[in-house]
Tab-separated table of C-alpha atoms in Angstrom:
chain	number	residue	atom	x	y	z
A	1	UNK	CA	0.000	0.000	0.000
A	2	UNK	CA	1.269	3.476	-1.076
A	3	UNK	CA	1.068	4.283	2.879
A	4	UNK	CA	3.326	2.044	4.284
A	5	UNK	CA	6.576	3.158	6.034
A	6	UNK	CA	5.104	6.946	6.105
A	7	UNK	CA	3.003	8.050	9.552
A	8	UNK	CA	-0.900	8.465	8.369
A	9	UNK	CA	-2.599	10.969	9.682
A	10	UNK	CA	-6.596	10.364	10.390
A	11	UNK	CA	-9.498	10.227	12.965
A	12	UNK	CA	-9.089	9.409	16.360
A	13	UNK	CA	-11.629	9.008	19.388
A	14	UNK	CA	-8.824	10.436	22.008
A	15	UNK	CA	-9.934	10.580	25.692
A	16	UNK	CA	-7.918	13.087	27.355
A	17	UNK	CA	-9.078	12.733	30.989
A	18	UNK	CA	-11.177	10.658	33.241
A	19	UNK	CA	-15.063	11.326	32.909
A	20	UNK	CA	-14.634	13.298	29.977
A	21	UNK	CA	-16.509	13.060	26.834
A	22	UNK	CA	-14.109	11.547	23.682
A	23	UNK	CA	-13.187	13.861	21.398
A	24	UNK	CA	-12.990	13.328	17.694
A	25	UNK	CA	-9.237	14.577	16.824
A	26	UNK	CA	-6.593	14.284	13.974
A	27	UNK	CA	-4.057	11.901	15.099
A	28	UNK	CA	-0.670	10.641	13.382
A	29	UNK	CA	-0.330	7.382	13.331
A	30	UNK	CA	3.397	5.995	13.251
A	31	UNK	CA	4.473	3.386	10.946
A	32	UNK	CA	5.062	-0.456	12.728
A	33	UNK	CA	8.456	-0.638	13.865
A	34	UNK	CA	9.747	-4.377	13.549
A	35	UNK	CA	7.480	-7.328	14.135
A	36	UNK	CA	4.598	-4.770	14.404
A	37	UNK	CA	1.555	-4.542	12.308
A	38	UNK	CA	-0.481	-1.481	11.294
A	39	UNK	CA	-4.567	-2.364	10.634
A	40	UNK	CA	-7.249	-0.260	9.247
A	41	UNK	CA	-10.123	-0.539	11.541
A	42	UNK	CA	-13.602	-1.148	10.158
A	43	UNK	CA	-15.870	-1.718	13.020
A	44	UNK	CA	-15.270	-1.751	16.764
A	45	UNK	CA	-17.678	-2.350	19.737
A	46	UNK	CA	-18.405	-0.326	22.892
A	47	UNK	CA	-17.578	-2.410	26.122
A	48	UNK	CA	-18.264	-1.706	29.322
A	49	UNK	CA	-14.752	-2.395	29.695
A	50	UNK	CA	-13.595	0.789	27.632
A	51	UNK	CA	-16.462	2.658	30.182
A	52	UNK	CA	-14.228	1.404	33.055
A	53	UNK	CA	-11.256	3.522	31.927
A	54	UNK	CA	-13.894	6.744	31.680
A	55	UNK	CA	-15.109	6.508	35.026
A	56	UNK	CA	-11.815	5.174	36.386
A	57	UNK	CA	-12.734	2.167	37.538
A	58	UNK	CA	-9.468	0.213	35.223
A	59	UNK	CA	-5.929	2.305	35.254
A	60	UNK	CA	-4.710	3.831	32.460
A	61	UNK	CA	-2.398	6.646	31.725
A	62	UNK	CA	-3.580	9.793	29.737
A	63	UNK	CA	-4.456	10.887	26.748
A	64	UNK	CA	-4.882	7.690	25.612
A	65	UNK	CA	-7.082	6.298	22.372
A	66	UNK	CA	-9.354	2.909	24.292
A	67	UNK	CA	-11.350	0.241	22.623
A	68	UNK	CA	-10.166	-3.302	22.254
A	69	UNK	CA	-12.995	-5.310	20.393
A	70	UNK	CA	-12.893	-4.764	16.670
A	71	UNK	CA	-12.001	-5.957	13.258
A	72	UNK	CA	-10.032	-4.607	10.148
A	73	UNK	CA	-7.405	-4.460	7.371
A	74	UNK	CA	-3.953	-4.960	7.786
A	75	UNK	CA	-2.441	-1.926	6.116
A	76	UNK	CA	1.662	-2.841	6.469
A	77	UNK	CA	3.727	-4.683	8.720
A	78	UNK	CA	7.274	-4.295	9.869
A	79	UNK	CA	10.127	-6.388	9.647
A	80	UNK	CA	9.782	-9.605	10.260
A	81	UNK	CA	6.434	-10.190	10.545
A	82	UNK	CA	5.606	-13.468	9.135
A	83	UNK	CA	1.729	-14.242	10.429
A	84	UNK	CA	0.125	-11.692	8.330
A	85	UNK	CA	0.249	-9.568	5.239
A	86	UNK	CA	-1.139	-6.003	3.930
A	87	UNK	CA	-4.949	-6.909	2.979
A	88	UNK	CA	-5.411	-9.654	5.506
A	89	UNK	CA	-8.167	-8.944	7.542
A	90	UNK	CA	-7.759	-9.521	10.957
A	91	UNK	CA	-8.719	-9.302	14.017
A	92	UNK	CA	-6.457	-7.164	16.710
A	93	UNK	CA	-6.272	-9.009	20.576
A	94	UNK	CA	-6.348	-7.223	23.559
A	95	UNK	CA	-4.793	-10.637	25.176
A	96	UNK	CA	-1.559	-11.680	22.820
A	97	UNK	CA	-0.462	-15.027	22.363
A	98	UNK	CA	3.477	-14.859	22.122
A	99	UNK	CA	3.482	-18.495	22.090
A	100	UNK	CA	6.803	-18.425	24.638
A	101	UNK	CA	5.985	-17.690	27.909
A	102	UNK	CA	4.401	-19.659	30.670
A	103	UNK	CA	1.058	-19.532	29.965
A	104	UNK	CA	1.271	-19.810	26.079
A	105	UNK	CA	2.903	-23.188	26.560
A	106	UNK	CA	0.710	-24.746	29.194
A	107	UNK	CA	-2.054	-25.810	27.517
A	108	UNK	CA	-4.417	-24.804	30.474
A	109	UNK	CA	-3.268	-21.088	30.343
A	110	UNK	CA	-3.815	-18.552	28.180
A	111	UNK	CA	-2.919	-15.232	30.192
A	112	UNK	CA	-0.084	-14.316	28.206
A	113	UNK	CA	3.152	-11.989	29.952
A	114	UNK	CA	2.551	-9.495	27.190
A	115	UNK	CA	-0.975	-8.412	27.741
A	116	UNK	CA	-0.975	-4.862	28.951
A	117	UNK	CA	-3.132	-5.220	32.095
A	118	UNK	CA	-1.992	-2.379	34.566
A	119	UNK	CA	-2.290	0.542	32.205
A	120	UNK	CA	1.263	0.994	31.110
A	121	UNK	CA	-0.011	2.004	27.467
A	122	UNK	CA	2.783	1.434	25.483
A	123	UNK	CA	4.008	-1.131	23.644
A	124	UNK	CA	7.340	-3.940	23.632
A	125	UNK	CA	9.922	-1.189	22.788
A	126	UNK	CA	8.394	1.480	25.683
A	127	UNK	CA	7.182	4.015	23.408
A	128	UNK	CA	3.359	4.554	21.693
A	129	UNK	CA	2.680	5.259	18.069
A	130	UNK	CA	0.075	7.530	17.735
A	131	UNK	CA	0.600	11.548	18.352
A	132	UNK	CA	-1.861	13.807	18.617
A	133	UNK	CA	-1.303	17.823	19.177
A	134	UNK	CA	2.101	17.206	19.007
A	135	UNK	CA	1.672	14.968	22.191
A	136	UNK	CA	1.894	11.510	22.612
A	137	UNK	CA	-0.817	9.749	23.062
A	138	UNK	CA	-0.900	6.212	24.796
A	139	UNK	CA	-2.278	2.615	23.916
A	140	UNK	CA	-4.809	0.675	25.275
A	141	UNK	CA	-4.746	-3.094	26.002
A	142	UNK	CA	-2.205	-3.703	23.016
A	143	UNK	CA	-5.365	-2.547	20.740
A	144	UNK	CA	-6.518	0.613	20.757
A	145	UNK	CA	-9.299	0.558	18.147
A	146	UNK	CA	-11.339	3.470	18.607
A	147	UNK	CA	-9.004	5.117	15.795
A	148	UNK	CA	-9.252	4.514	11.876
A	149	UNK	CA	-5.903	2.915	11.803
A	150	UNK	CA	-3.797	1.415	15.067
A	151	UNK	CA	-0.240	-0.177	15.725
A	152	UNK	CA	-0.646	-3.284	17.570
A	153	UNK	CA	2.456	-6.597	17.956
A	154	UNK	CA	2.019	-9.625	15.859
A	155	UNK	CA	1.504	-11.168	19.064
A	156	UNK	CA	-2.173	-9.719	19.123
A	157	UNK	CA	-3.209	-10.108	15.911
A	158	UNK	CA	-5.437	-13.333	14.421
A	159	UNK	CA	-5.626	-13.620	10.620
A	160	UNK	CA	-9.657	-14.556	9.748
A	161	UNK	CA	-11.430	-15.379	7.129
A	162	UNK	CA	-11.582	-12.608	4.534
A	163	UNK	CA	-15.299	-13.235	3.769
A	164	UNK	CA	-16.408	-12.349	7.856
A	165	UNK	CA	-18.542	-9.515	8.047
A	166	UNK	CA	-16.376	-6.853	10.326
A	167	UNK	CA	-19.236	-5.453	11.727
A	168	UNK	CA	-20.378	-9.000	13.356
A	169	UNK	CA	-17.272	-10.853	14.099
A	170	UNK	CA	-15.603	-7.530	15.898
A	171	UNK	CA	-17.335	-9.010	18.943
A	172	UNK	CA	-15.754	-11.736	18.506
A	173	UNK	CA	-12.476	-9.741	19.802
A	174	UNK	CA	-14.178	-9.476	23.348
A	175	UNK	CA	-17.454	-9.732	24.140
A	176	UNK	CA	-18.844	-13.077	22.592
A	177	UNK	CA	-15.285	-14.720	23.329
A	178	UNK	CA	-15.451	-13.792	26.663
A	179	UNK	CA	-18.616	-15.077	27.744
A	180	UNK	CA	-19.234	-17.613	25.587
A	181	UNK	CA	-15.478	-19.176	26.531
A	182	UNK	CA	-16.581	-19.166	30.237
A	183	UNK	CA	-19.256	-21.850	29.870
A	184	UNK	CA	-17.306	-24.045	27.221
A	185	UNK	CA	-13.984	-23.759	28.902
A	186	UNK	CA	-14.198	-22.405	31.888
A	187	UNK	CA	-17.069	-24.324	33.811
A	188	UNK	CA	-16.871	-27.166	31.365
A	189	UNK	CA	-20.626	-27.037	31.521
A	190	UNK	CA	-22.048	-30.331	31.353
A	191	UNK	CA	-25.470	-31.736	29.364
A	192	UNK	CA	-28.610	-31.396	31.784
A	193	UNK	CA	-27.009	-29.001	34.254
A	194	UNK	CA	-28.369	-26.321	35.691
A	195	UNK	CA	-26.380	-22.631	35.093
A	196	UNK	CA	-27.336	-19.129	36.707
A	197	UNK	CA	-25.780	-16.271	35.172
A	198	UNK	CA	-25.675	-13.041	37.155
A	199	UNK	CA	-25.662	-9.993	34.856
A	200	UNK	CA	-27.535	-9.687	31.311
A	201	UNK	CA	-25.011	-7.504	28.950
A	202	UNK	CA	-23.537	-8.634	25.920
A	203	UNK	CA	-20.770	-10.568	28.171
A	204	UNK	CA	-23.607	-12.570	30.188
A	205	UNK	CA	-26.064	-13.460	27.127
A	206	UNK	CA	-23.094	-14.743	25.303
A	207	UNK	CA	-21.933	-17.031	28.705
A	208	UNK	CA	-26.151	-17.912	28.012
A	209	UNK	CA	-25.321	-18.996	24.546
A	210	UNK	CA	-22.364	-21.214	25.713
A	211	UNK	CA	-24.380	-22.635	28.444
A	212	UNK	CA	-27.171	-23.700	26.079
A	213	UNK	CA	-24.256	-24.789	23.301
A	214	UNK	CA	-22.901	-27.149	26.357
A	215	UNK	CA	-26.466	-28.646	26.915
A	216	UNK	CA	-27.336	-27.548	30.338
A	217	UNK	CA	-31.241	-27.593	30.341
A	218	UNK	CA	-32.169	-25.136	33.526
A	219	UNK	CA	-30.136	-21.393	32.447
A	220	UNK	CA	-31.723	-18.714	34.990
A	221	UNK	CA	-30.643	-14.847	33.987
A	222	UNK	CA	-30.419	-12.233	36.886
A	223	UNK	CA	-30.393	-8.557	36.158
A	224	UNK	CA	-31.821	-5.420	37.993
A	225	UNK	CA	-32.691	-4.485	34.806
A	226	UNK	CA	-36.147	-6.617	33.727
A	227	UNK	CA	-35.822	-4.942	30.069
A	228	UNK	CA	-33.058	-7.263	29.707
A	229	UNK	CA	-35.126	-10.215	30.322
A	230	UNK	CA	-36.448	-10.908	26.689
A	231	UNK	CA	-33.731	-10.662	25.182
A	232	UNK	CA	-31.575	-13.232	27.655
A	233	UNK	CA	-34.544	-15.954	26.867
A	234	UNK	CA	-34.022	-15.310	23.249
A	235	UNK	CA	-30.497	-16.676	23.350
A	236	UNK	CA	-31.348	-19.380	25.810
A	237	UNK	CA	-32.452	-18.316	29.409
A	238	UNK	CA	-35.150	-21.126	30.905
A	239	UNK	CA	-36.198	-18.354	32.921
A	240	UNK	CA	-35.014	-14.122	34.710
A	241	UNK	CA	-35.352	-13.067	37.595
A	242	UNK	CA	-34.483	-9.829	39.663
A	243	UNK	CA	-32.611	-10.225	42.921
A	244	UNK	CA	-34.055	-6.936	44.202
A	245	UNK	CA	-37.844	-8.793	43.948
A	246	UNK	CA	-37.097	-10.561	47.038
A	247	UNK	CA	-36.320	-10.033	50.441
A	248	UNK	CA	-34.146	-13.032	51.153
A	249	UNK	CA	-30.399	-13.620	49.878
A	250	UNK	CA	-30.292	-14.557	46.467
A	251	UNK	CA	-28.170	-17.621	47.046
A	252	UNK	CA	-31.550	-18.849	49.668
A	253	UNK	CA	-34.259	-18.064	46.644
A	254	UNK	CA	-32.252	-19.887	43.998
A	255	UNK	CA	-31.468	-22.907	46.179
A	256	UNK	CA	-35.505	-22.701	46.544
A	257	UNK	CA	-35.893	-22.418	43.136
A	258	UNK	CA	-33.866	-24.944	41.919
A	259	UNK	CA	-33.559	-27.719	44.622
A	260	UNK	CA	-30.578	-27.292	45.526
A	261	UNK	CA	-28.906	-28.286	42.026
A	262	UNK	CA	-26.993	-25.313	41.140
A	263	UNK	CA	-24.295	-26.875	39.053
A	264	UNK	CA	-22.545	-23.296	37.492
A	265	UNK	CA	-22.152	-19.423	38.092
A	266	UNK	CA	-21.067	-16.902	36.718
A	267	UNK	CA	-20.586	-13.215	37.828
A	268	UNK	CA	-20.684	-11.134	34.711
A	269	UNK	CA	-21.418	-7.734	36.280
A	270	UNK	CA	-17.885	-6.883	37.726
A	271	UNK	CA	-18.952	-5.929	41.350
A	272	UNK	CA	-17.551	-7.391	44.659
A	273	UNK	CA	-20.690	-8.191	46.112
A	274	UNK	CA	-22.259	-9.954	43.243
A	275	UNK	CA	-18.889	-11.834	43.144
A	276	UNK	CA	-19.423	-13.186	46.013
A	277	UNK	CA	-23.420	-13.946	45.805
A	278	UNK	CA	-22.438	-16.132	42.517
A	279	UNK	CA	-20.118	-18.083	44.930
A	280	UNK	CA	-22.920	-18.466	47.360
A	281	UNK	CA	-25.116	-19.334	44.758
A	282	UNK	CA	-23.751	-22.560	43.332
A	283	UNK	CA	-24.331	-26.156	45.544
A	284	UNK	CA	-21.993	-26.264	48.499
A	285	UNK	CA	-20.375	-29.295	47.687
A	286	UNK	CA	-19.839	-29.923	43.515
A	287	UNK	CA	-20.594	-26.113	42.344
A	288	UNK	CA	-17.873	-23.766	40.478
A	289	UNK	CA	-18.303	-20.420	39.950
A	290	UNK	CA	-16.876	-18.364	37.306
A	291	UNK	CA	-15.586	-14.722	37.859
A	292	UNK	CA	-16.001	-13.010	34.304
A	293	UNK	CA	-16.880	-9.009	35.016
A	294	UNK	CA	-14.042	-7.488	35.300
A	295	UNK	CA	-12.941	-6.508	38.987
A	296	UNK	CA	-12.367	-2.556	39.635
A	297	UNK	CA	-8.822	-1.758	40.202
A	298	UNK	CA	-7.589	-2.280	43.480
A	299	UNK	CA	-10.048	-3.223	45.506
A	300	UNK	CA	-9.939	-6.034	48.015
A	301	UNK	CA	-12.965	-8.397	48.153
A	302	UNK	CA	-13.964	-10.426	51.661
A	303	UNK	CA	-15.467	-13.513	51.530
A	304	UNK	CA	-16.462	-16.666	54.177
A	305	UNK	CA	-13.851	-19.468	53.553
A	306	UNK	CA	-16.396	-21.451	54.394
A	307	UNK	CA	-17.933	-21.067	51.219
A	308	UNK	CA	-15.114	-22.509	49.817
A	309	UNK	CA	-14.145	-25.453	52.018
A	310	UNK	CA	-17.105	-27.208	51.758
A	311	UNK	CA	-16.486	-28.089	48.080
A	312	UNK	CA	-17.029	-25.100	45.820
A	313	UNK	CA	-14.692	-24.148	43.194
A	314	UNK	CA	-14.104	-20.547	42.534
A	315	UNK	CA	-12.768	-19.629	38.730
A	316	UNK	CA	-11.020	-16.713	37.008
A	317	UNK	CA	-11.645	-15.949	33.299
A	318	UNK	CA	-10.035	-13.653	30.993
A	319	UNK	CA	-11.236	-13.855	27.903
A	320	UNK	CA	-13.107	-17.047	28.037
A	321	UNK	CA	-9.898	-19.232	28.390
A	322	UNK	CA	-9.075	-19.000	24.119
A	323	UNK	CA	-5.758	-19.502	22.910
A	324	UNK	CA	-6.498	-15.825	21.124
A	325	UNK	CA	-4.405	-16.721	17.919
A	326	UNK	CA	-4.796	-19.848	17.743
A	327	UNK	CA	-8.846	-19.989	18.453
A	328	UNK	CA	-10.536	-16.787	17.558
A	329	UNK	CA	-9.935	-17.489	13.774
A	330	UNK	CA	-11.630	-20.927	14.400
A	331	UNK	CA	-14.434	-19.036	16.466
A	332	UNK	CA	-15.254	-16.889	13.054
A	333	UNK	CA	-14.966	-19.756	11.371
A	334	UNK	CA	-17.826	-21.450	13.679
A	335	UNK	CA	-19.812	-18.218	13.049
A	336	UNK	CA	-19.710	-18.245	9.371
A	337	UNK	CA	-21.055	-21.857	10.003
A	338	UNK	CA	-23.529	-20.797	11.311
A	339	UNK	CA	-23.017	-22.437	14.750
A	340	UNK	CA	-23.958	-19.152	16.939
A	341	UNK	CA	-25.765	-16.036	15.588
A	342	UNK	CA	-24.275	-12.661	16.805
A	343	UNK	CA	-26.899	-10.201	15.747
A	344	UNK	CA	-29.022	-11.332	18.730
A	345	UNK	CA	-25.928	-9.325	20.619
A	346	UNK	CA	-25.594	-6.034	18.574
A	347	UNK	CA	-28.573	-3.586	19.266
A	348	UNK	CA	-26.868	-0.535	17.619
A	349	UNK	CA	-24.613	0.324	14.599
A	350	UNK	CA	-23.599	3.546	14.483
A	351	UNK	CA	-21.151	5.927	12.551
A	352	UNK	CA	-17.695	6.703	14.245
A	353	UNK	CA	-18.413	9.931	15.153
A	354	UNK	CA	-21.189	8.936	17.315
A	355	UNK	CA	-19.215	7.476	19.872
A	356	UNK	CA	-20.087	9.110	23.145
A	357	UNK	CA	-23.877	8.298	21.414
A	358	UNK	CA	-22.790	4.942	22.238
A	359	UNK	CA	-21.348	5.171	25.406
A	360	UNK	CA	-24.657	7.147	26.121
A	361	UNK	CA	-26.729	4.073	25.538
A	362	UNK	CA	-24.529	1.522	27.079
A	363	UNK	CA	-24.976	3.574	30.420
A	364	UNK	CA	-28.389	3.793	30.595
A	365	UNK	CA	-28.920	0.147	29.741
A	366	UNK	CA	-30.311	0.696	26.063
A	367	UNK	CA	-28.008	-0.959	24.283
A	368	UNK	CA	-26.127	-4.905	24.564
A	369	UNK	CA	-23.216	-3.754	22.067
A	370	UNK	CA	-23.229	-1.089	20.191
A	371	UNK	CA	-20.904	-1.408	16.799
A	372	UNK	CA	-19.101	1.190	15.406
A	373	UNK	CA	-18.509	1.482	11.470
A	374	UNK	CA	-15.564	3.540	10.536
């Protein structure tokens, strides 16, 4: 392409402080330095994740350019990249796979040393690519796709199928993954159980669709938010209810509700409390629960050990437990079979420049994901 190996200069949603609005700006984009990649973004989706780094709920450094669920165009690459070529369209991964450390090699991990979890918003070489006002301007999670073109490693990028609709699969880069993982690999759901899923966004529908995918035959949806409710049966809820319609603990009324069989939870809301009712929730002695939300930033959460020593087992899950390189392209490959549908997820498309539009409607529960077309 006639741009590679010169900085491009284009729109940018920049966030230049915490509870601020994002502002549209002009932003140069730096080439990829070696074993980098530069991708044209066509379509990104608003998580509530991104919203965490407005209200400061996850650290980050500013001004910095968020959004980590998207799909797009790889424009050039730097030396030595080997993975992925100018035209490929990709997807970019806000949790790398550098295949080397730890993690990548155990086949039971996948929380690679390279993922850019405490805010540090730059990338392998300590410096950011994109420059705006003559500033820098810092990364988020390795991605930063709220931007018409971002600089991410080869280590978080997945080559998919050039045929994938970017406006679908982009979900596929958080959202969908991240639920949907946490009932197939997670849990391990099992045929005939019975799953409770504690928050109804587009995190906890898709942890819905794996549960049904797995078999389980009971799924119960809670969510203080009852306009949810249609939509989480739609995918595969049995049944919704709202915690706040009853007086007792919720753990109590779904032990009532269930005999006693809660097999699987899972805590896709991101709050302590909630945390620790999913724990509660799930049978004493064979139950796991599965932490998905993401917990703010340094906060320390008390629980009864009790709750644990009696059999429980209590599960972390960052992005649903994929292998990103290695399994998202086989996840939009499952999609373009047809195997899950992901407009049931995606309430809203709107243009780029209606970003804080979106963020609008994510906070006042309007909207499950709101896409993004560049």
């Amino acid at each position: 392409m006639i741009s590679a190996g010169k900085v491009i200069k284009c729109k940018a949603a920049v966030l230049w402080g915490l509870k601020q609005p994002f502002s549209i700006e002009e932003v140069e984009v730096a080439p990829p330095k070696a074993y980098e990649v530069r991708i044209k973004i066509l379509a990104t989706g608003i998580c509530r994740t991104d919203d965490h780094v407005v209200s400061g709920a996850m650290t980050t450094k500013f001004p910095v350019i968020v959004g980590h669920e998207a799909s797009g165009i790889v424009e050039s690459i730097g030396e030595g990249v080997t993975t992925v070529k100018p035209g490929d369209k990709v997807i970019p991964l806000f949790l790398p796979q550098c295949g080397k450390c730890s993690s990548c090699i155990n086949p039971n991990g996948n929380f690679c040393v390279k993922a850019d979890v405490t805010g540090k918003g730059v990338l392998s070489d300590g410096t950011t690519r994109f420059t705006c006002k003559g500033q820098p301007v810092y990364h988020f999670m390795n991605t930063s796709t709220f931007t018409e073109y971002t600089v991410v490693e080869e280590t978080s990028v997945a080559k998919i199928d050039a045929a994938a609709p970017p406006e679908k699969v982009c979900l596929i880069g958080c959202g969908f993954s991240t639920g949907y993982g946490a009932a197939m690999n997670t849990a391990k759901v099992t045929p005939g159980s019975t799953c409770v899923v504690f928050g109804l966004g587009g995190v906890g529908l898709s942890v819905i669709m794996g549960c049904k995918s797995a078999g389980a035959s009971r799924i119960i949806g809670i969510d203080l938010n009852k306009e949810k409710f249609d939509k989480a049966k739609s995918v595969g809820a049995t049944e919704c209810i709202n915690s706040k319609d009853y007086t007792k603990p919720i753990n109590d009324v779904l032990s009532e509700m269930t005999d006693n069989s809660v097999g699987y939870t899972f805590e896709a809301v991101g709050h302590l409390e909630t945390m620790v009712d999913a724990l509660a929730s799930c049978h004493m002695s064979y139950g796991t629960s599965v932490v998905v939300g993401v917990p703010p930033s340094s906060k320390m959460l008390t629980y009864d050990p009790m709750l644990l020593f009696t059999g429980r087992t209590w599960k972390g899950c960052v992005f649903g437990g994929w292998k990103s390189r290695d399994d998202i392209p086989k996840l939009v490959s499952d999609f373009m079979a047809k195997k899950f549908d992901l407009d049931q997820l995606i309430t809203h498309v709107l243009p780029f420049d209606k970003i804080n539009e979106g963020f609008d409607l994510l906070r006042k529960g309007e909207s499950i994901r709101s896409v993004l077309l560049m």
